[in-house]
XYZ file of C-alpha atoms in Angstrom:
567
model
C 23.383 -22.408 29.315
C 19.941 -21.098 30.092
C 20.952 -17.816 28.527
C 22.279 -19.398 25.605
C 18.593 -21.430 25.064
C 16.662 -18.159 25.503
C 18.585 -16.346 23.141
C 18.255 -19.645 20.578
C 14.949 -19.348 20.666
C 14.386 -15.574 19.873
C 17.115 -15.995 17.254
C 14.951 -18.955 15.647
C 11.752 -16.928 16.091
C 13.768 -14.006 13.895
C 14.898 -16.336 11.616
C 11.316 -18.148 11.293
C 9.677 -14.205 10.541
C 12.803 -13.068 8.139
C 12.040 -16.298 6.227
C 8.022 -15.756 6.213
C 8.884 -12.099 4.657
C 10.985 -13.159 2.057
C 8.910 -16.256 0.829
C 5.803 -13.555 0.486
C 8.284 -10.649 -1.085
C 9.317 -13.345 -3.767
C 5.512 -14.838 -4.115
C 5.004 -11.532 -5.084
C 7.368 -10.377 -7.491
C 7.098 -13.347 -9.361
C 3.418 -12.671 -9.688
C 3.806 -9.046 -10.444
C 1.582 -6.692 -11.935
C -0.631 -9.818 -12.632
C -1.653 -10.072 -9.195
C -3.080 -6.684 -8.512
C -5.111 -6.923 -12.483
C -6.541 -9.925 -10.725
C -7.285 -8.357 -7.753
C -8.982 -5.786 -9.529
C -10.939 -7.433 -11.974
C -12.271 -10.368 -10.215
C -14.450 -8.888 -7.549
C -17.330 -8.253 -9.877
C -19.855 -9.255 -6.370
C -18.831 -10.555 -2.614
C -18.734 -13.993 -3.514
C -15.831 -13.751 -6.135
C -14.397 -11.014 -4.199
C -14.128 -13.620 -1.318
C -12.524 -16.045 -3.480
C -10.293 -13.318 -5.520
C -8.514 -12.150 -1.558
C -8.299 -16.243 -0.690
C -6.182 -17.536 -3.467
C -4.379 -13.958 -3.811
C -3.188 -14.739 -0.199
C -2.668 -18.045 -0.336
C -0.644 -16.640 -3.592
C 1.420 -14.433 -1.401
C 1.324 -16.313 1.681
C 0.375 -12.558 3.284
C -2.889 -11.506 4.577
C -1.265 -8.039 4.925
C -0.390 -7.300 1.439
C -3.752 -8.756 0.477
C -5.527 -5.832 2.608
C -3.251 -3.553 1.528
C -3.528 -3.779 -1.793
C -6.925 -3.858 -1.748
C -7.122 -0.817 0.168
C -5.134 0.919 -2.284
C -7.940 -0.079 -4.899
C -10.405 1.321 -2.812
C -8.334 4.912 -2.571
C -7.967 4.756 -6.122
C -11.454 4.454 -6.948
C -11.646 0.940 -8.488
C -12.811 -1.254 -5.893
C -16.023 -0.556 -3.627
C -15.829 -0.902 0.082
C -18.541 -3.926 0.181
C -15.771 -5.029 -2.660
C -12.614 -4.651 -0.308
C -14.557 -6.248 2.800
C -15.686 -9.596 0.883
C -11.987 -9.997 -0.430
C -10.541 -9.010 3.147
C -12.733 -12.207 4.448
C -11.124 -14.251 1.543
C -7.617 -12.867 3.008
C -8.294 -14.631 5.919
C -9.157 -18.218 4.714
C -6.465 -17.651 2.795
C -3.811 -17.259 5.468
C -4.607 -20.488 7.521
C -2.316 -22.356 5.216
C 0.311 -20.651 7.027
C -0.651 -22.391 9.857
C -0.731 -25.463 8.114
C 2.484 -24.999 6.754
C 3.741 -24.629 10.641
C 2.115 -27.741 11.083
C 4.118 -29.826 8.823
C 7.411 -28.927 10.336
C 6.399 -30.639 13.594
C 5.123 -33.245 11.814
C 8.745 -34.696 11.313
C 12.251 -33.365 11.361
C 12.054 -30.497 8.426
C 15.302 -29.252 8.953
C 16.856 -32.585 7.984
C 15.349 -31.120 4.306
C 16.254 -27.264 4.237
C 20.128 -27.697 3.609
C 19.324 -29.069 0.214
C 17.324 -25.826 -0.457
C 19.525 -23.919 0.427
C 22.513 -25.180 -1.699
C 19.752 -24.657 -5.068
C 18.766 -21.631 -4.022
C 22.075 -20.471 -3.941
C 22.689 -21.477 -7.537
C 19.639 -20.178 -8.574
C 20.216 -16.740 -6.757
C 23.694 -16.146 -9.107
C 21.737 -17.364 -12.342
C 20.404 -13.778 -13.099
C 17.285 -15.484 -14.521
C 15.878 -17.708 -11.690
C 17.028 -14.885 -8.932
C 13.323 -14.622 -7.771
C 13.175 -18.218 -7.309
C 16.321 -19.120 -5.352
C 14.896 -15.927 -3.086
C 11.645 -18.242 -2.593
C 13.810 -21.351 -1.972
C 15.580 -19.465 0.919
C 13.124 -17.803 2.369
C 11.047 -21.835 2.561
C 14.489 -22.924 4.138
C 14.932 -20.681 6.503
C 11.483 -20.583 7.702
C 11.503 -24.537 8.134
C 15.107 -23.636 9.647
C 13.743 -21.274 12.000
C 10.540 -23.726 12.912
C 12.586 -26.010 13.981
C 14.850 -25.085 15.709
C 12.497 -23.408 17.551
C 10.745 -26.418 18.626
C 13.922 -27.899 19.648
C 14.847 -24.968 21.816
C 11.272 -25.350 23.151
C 11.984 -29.304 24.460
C 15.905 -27.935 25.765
C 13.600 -24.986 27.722
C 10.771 -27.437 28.930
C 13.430 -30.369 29.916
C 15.973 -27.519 31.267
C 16.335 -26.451 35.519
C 13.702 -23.958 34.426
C 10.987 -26.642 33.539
C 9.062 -27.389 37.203
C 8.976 -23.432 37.091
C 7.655 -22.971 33.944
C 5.062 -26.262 33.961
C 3.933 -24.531 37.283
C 3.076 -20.808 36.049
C 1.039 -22.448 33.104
C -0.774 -24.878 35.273
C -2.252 -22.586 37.342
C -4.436 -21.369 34.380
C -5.195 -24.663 33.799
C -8.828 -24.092 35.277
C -11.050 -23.986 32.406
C -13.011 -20.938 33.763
C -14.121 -17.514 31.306
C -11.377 -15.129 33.314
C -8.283 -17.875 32.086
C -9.881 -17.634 28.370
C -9.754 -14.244 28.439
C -6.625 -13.714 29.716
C -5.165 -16.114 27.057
C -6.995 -14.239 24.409
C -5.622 -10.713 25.466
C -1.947 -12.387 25.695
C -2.308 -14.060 21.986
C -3.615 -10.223 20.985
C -0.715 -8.487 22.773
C 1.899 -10.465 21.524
C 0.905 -10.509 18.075
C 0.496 -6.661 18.162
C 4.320 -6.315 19.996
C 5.699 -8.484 17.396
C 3.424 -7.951 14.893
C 3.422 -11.283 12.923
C 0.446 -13.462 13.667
C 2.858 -16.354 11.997
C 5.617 -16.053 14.893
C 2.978 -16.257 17.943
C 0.914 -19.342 16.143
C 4.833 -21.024 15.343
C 5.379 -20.201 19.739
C 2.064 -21.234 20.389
C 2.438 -24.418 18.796
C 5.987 -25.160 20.174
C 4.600 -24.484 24.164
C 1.331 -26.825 23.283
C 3.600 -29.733 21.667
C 6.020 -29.787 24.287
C 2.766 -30.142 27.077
C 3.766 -26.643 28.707
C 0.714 -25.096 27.165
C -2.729 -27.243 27.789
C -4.486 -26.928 24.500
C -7.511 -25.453 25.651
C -4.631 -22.470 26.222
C -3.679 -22.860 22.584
C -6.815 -22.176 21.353
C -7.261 -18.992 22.875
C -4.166 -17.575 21.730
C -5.042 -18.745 18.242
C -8.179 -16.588 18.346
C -6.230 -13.658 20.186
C -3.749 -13.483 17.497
C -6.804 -13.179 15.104
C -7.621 -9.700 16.840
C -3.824 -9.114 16.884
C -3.061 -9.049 13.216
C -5.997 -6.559 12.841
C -5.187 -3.927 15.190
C -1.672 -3.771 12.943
C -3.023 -2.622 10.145
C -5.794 -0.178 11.846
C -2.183 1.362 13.279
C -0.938 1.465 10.067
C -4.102 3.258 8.893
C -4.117 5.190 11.012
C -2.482 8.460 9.295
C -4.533 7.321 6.200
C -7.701 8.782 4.091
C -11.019 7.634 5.241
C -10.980 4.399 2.876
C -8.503 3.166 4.031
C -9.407 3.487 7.526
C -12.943 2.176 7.261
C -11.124 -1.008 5.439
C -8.823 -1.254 8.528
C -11.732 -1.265 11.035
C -13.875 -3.478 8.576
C -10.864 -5.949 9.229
C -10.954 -5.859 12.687
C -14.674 -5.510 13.445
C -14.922 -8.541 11.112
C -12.706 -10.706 13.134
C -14.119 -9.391 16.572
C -17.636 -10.841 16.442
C -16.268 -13.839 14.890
C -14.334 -14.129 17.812
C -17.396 -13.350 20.330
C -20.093 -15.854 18.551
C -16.851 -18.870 18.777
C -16.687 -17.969 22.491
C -20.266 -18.728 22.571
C -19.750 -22.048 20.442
C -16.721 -22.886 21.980
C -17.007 -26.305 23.836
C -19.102 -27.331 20.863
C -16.890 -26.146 18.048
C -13.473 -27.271 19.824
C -15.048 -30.427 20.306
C -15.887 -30.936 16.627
C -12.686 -29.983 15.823
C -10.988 -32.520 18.298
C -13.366 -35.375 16.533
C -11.393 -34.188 13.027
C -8.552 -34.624 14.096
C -8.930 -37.494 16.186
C -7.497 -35.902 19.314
C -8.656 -36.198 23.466
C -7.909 -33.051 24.809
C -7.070 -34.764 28.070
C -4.302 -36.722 25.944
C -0.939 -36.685 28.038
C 2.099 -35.225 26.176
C 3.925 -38.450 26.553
C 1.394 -40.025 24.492
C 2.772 -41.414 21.227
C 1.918 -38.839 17.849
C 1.207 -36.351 20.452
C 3.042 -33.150 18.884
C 1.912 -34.130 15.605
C -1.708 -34.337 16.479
C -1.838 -31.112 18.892
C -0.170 -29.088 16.318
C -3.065 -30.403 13.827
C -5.271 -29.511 16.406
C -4.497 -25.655 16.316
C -4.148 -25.607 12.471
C -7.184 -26.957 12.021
C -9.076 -24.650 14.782
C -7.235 -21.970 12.822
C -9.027 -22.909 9.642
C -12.145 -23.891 10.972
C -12.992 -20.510 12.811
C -11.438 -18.323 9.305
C -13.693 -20.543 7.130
C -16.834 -20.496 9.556
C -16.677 -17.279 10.489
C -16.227 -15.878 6.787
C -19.387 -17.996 5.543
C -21.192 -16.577 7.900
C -20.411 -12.696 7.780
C -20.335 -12.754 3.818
C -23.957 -12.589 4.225
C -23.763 -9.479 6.043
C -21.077 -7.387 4.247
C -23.520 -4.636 3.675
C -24.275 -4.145 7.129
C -21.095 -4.251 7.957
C -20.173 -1.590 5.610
C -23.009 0.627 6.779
C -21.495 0.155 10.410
C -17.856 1.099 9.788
C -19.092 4.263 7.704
C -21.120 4.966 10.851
C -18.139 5.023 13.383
C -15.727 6.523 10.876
C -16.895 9.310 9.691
C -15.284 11.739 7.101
C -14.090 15.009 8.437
C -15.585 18.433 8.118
C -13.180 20.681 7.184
C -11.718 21.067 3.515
C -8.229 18.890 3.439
C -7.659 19.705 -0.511
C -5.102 22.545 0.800
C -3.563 20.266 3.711
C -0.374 19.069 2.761
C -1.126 15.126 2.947
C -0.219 12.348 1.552
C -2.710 9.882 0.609
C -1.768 6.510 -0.018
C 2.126 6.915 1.111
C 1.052 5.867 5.218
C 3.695 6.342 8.169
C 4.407 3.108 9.691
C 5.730 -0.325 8.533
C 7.363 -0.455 5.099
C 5.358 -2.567 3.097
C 6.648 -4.994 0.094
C 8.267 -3.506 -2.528
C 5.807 -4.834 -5.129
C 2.882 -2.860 -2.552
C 5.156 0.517 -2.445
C 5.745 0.832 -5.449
C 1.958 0.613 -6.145
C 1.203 2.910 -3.627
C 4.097 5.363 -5.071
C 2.247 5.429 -8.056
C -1.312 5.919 -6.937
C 0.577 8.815 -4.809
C 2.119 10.876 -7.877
C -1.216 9.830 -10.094
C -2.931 12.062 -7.144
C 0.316 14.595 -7.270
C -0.408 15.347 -11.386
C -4.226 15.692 -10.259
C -3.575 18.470 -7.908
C -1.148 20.174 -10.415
C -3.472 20.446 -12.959
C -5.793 22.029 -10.228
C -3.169 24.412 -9.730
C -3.123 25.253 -13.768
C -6.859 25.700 -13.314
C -6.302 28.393 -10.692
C -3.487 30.515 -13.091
C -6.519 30.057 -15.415
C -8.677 31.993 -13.413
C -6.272 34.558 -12.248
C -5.673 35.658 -15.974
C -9.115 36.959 -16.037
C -9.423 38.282 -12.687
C -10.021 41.908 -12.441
C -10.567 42.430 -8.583
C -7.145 43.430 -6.653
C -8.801 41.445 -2.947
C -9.498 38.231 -5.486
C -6.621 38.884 -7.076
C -4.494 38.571 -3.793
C -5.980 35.670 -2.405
C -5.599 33.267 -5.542
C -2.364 34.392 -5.731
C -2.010 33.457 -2.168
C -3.040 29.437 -2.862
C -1.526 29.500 -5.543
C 1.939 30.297 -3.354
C 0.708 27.837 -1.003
C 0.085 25.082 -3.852
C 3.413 25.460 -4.924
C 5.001 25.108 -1.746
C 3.264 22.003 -1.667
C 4.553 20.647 -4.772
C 7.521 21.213 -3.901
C 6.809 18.925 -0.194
C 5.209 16.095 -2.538
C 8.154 16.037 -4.761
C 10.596 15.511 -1.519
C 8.346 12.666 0.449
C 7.628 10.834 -2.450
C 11.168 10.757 -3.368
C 11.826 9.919 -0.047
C 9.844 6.604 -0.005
C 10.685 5.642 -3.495
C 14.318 5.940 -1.696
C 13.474 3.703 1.272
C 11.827 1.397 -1.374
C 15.051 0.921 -3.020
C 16.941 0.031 -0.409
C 15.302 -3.165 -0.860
C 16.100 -6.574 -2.589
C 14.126 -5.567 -5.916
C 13.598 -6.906 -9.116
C 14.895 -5.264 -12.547
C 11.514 -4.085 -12.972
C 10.903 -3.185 -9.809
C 14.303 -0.923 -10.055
C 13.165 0.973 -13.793
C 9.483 1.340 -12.078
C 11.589 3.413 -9.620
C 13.873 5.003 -11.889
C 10.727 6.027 -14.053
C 8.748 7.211 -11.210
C 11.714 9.753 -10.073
C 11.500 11.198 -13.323
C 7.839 12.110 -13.487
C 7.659 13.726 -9.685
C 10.685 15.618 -10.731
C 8.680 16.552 -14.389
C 5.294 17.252 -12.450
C 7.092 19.517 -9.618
C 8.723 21.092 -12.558
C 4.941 21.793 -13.930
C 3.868 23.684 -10.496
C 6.943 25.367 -10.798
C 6.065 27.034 -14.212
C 2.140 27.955 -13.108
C 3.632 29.889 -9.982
C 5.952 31.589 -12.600
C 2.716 32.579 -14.797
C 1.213 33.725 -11.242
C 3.992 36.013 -10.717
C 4.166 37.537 -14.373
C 0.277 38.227 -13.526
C 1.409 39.321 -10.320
C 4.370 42.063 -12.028
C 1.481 43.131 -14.346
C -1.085 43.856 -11.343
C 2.011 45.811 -9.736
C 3.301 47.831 -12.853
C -0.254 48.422 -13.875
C -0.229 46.880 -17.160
C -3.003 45.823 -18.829
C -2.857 42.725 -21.839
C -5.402 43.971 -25.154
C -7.959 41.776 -25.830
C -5.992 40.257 -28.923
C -3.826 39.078 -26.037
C -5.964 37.689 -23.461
C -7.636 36.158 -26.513
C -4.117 34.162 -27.402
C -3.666 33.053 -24.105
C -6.855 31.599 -23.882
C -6.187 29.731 -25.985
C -2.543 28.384 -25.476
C -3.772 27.923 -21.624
C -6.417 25.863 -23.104
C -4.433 23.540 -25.056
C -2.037 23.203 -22.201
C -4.581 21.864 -19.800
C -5.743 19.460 -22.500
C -2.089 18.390 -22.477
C -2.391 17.990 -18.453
C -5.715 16.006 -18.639
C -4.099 13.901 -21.272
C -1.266 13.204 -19.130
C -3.639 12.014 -15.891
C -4.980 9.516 -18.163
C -1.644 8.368 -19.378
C -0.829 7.978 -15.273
C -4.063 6.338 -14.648
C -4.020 3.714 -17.147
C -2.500 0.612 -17.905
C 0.568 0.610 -19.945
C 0.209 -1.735 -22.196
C -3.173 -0.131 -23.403
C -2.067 3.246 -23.773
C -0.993 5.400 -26.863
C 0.973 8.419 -26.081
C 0.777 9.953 -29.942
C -2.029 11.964 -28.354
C 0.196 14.258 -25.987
C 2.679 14.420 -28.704
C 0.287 16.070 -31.241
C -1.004 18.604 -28.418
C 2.696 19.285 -27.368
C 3.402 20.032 -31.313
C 0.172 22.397 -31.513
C 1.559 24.239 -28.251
C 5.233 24.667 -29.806
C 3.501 25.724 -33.295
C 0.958 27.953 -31.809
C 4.122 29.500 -29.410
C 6.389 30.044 -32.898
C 3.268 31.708 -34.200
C 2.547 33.880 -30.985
C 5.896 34.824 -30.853
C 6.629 36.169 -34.015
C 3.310 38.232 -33.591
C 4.598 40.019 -30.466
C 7.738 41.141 -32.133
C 5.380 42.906 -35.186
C 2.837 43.861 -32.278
C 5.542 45.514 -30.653
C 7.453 47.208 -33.581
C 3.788 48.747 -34.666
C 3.010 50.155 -31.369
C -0.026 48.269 -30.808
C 1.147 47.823 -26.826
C 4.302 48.570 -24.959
C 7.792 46.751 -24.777
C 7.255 45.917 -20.911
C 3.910 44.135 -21.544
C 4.877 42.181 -24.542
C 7.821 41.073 -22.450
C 5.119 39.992 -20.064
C 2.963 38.208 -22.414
C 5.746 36.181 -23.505
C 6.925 35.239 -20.796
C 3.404 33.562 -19.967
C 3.465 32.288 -23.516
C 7.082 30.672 -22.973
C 5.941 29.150 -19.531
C 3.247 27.551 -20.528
C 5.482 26.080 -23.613
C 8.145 24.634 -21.159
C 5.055 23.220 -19.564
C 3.775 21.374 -22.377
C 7.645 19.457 -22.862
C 7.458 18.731 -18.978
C 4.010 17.258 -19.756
C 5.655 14.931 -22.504
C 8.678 14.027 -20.296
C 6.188 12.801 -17.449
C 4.774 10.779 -20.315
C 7.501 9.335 -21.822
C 8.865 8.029 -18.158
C 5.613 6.155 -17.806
C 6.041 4.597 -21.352
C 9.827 3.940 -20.135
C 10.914 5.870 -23.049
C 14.234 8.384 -23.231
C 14.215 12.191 -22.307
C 12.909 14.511 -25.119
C 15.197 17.231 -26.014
C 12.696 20.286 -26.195
């Protein structure tokens, strides 16, 4: 029987974090690409920043895909670390509803409620339309499912054989001395970062105080441990990240570490003032009548208090704190443009879909970037007339495409892992779309290591172009990389406000201006102004850079979601 209650309660804990994950994953699609324009255009100082990452996350009911998201701004150029810190601090006002929520199911008997979502959830879920919605309603339900049958299991453990033992091993912490706090606070830090979900230690930690195992004083300290806990998560999940994203990571925990110190300071004061709120006497016995109500206020409301306190206070200070993160994390020495890295793809926990696929994009926006570096590389080794220079742009070059060819794979990869996942229709042709243009860019590094190796045959052969020539493929080579910079803006901007007609006129002046080169060579050729082998060669760069100009358009055309061009 004991057996059986143990493994009720881990089950409930499961089912209370599977229902927490899908309640935030359908908050989110349902907000879509709104949330992140939000996100990125209302954080114009601190203040609104602070206000922008509280009702985002109370949006999302998800502190982490708050952070992450705005960490992804801050990669991608459009938000400002003192930016990302003031809406991190909003994140966490914002996530003490959770709390509250938590709250409300041992406030009465919740689950007497959840069967009834469930059953329109259900509908909802097979009307194509309202999908998103009946996700919501089951994630709610089985959260509130979870919750309480979690606290039941909690009273069948406390009033079990097992109780004496258990009252005892809690008890003898019971001593309100600094060594008990602190051992409280490094168990609600530990078990947040082993189960990583701040929601399922504060949903225990209310269950052990409102059955009287836990003395609230005990509560308390795991409350503030599982603030530190939720932090070190995502400095993990930084960890194999650029330097933004890592300085936002430590911002997040440094922020919640000397909120945590100055509360330890405050404590009997501030628990006290909290206790007056709520109308509870922390000497209260658990038999007392309201009892699991008001100690489960107790913690929600200490919860609040220290998020609300604590951000008020530091807001003042975000440019401090900003100097003192860039001061312990600083940016490496060595050159990493050559490293094969990806930037905003991070090992680690898969995030939402709605967050992945965002990150997926900032990822292949950063892919076309360094492809169009590689173009400006075959640029320079048209002209180059040294054989050691020669040899060593050829060299990165090689190595550039090689990594193309590693981008192409991971991201794929991801987008692949993403799928797997419960998406939305749009979600699914953001996918679809995305798999075209890595295949379309890889395509592009393919075709400048094929114009490296034609200049490569001519170095070999020892061929030389005429000046006539050179002069041509100036020119094309010019037009092409217009056709690559217009295609980072079509990846960088929104889609509603862009107008491809742009890369379709320079794609038209590349296919005329090929037609026109072409029909050249073959007179060039016939009148003996070079040989056969190096008008073969010159049109072969000619034709390459062509096919590189329709890849260009096809990468454009997937991110208007329109149909393959036939070139």
């Amino acid at each position: 029987m004991d057996i059986l209650i143990i493994f009720k309660f881990v089950g409930s804990l499961a089912l209370l974090m599977f229902g927490m994950k899908s309640m935030s994953e359908s908050l989110q699609k349902m907000a879509g690409s709104q949330l992140r324009h939000v996100l990125g255009a209302m954080t114009t100082n601190r203040f609104t920043g602070m206000l922008t990452g509280m009702f985002v996350t109370a949006a999302v009911q998800s502190s982490t895909a708050t952070t992450l998201m705005t960490v992804s701004f801050v990669n991608a150029g459009l938000l400002t670390l003192v930016q990302a810190i003031s809406v991190i601090m909003g994140a966490h006002i914002g996530t003490t509803i959770t709390a509250w929520i938590m709250s409300l199911g041992f406030s009465f008997n919740i689950t007497d409620y959840v069967y009834s979502a469930f059953f329109v959830g259900i509908i909802l879920i097979y009307m194509k339309k309202r999908r998103i919605l009946g996700d919501f309603l089951f994630g709610v339900a089985f959260l509130f499912l979870g919750l309480g049958t979690l606290k039941a299991t909690g009273s069948d453990l406390v009033a079990g054989q097992y109780a004496d033992n258990i009252s005892a091993f809690f008890s003898q912490f019971n001593a309100n001395t600094f060594w008990n706090s602190l051992l409280f606070l490094l168990m609600g830090t530990l078990l947040t970062l082993c189960v990583q979900s701040s929601a399922a230690i504060m949903a225990i930690t209310m269950t052990l105080c409102t059955t009287g195992v836990l003395h609230i004083d005990q509560g308390i300290m795991l409350v503030l441990g599982e603030n530190i806990g939720t932090t070190i998560t995502s400095n993990i999940v930084a960890a194999t990240a650029n330097i933004s994203a890592r300085r936002a990571a430590f911002a997040h925990l440094s922020i919640n570490c000397l909120g945590v110190i100055w509360v330890l300071i405050l404590l009997k004061p501030f628990f006290s003032m909290v206790c007056h709120i709520v109308g509870f006497a922390p000497d209260m016995p658990a038999t007392a009548p309201n009892f699991a109500v008001k100690a489960s206020m107790v913690l929600a409301t200490f919860h609040s208090a220290f998020n609300i306190s604590n951000t008020l206070l530091l807001i003042w200070f975000v440019p401090l704190i900003e100097r003192f993160v860039c001061l312990v994390i600083k940016p490496k020495k060595q050159d990493e443009e050559e490293d094969f890295r990806l930037h905003f793809i991070t090992a680690g926990i898969m995030k939402t879909p709605e967050l992945s696929v965002l990150e997926a994009q900032k990822e292949i926006r950063s892919f076309a970037e360094r492809i169009q570096r590689m173009f400006g590389m075959v640029r320079e080794l048209l002209h180059e007339k040294d054989q050691a220079k020669f040899a060593k742009a050829f060299s990165r070059i090689e190595k550039y495409e090689g990594i193309s060819d590693n981008m192409e794979i991971e991201i794929a990869k991801y987008l692949d892992e993403v799928s797997n996942s419960h998406l939305s229709d749009e979600t699914k042709a953001k996918i679809r779309a995305m798999l075209r243009e890595i295949s379309e860019i890889e395509s592009i590094g393919d075709s400048c290591y094929n114009i490296a190796r034609t200049l490569s045959r001519r170095i070999k052969d020892k061929e030389e172009f005429t000046e006539k020539q050179y002069e041509h493929m100036t020119q094309l080579m010019q037009l092409t990389d217009d056709a690559l910079t217009q295609m980072n803006v079509m990846l960088s901007g929104r889609k509603d406000l862009l107008d491809a007609n742009r890369s379709f006129n320079i794609e038209n002046e590349i296919n005329n201006y090929r037609t026109q080169l072409k029909t050249q060579n073959i007179t060039d050729v016939n009148e003996h102004k070079y040989t056969y082998a190096i008008g073969t060669m010159y049109m072969d760069i000619v034709q390459e850079c062509e096919k590189l100009g329709d890849y260009v358009v096809n990468v454009v055309e997937a991110r208007m979601g329109q149909r393959q061009k036939n070139a």
